[in-house]
C-alpha positions as CSV (number, residue, x, y, z in Angstrom):
1,X,0.1,0.3,0.5
2,X,3.1,2.6,0.9
3,X,4.5,1.8,-2.5
4,X,1.7,2.7,-4.8
5,X,1.0,5.8,-2.3
6,X,4.5,6.6,-2.9
7,X,4.8,5.6,-6.7
8,X,2.0,8.0,-7.1
9,X,3.1,11.0,-5.7
10,X,6.3,10.7,-7.5
11,X,3.9,10.7,-11.3
12,X,2.7,13.2,-9.6
13,X,5.2,15.6,-9.3
14,X,7.4,14.1,-12.1
15,X,4.6,16.3,-14.1
16,X,4.9,19.6,-12.5
17,X,6.7,22.4,-14.3
18,X,9.2,24.5,-11.8
19,X,8.1,27.6,-11.4
20,X,9.9,30.7,-13.5
21,X,12.3,33.0,-13.0
22,X,9.7,35.8,-13.7
23,X,7.7,34.6,-10.7
24,X,9.7,33.3,-8.4
25,X,9.7,35.0,-4.8
26,X,5.7,36.5,-5.3
27,X,4.0,35.3,-2.8
28,X,2.4,37.1,-0.2
29,X,1.9,39.8,-2.1
30,X,-1.8,41.5,-4.0
31,X,-1.9,41.0,-7.3
32,X,-1.7,44.5,-7.9
33,X,2.4,44.4,-6.6
34,X,2.7,41.2,-8.1
35,X,2.2,42.3,-11.6
36,X,4.1,46.1,-10.9
37,X,7.4,43.5,-9.3
38,X,6.4,41.4,-13.3
39,X,6.4,44.5,-15.3
40,X,9.7,45.2,-13.2
41,X,11.3,42.2,-14.3
42,X,10.1,42.3,-17.7
43,X,11.5,45.6,-18.6
44,X,14.4,44.8,-16.8
45,X,15.0,42.0,-19.3
46,X,13.5,43.1,-22.3
47,X,13.1,46.6,-22.1
48,X,11.0,49.1,-24.2
49,X,12.2,49.4,-28.2
50,X,13.7,45.7,-27.6
51,X,13.0,42.6,-30.4
52,X,9.6,40.8,-29.3
53,X,11.3,37.9,-30.9
54,X,13.6,37.8,-27.8
55,X,10.4,38.4,-25.0
56,X,8.9,35.9,-27.2
57,X,11.4,33.4,-26.6
58,X,12.5,33.8,-22.9
59,X,8.3,33.1,-21.8
60,X,8.6,30.3,-23.5
61,X,12.2,29.1,-21.9
62,X,10.0,29.6,-18.5
63,X,7.2,27.6,-19.5
64,X,4.4,30.4,-20.4
65,X,1.9,29.6,-22.8
66,X,2.9,32.1,-25.3
67,X,0.4,33.0,-27.7
68,X,2.5,35.8,-30.2
69,X,-0.3,37.0,-32.8
70,X,-2.2,37.7,-29.7
71,X,1.1,39.3,-27.4
72,X,0.0,37.7,-24.5
73,X,1.7,34.4,-22.7
74,X,0.6,32.9,-19.0
75,X,1.7,30.6,-16.5
76,X,-0.9,28.8,-14.5
77,X,-0.8,26.6,-11.2
78,X,-4.2,25.5,-9.9
79,X,-5.0,24.3,-6.4
80,X,-8.8,22.8,-5.3
81,X,-10.9,24.8,-6.7
82,X,-8.8,27.5,-8.3
83,X,-6.0,28.9,-10.4
84,X,-3.5,31.3,-9.5
85,X,-2.4,33.0,-13.2
86,X,1.1,34.8,-13.8
87,X,0.1,36.9,-17.1
88,X,2.1,38.8,-20.0
89,X,0.8,41.2,-22.4
90,X,2.8,43.8,-24.6
91,X,2.9,45.6,-27.8
92,X,5.1,45.8,-30.5
93,X,5.6,48.1,-33.4
94,X,5.7,47.5,-37.5
95,X,9.3,46.2,-37.1
96,X,8.9,43.9,-34.5
97,X,10.0,46.0,-31.3
98,X,8.3,45.8,-27.8
99,X,5.5,49.0,-27.1
100,X,4.1,48.3,-24.2
101,X,5.0,45.4,-22.0
102,X,3.2,44.5,-18.9
103,X,2.7,41.7,-16.0
104,X,-0.5,40.9,-14.6
105,X,-1.2,38.5,-11.6
106,X,-4.7,37.4,-10.9
107,X,-7.1,34.0,-9.8
108,X,-9.8,32.1,-11.0
109,X,-11.9,30.1,-9.3
110,X,-14.9,27.1,-10.5
């Protein structure tokens, strides 16, 4: 019986994606504060005017689900009935340079 429990726990944990560096250490803050910190971190790594493609690549490396055509990416964790979502929204000009970049955080509950 213990073996079955350990095996089930190992299988559950094997599918866990590590928390991206962008959102590490942001617990215990309001959604607005988390979004502001994310925006600061994003702009430090991808300042306005930098290539959109570099941002998209970096978010993909951090396991965000990226939707380049919508200028949107998200990473989420589900606990019981609620999901915590960390989102990134941006705009780019005709030459593919960032003109707006912001982080957001919110919960979605069933």
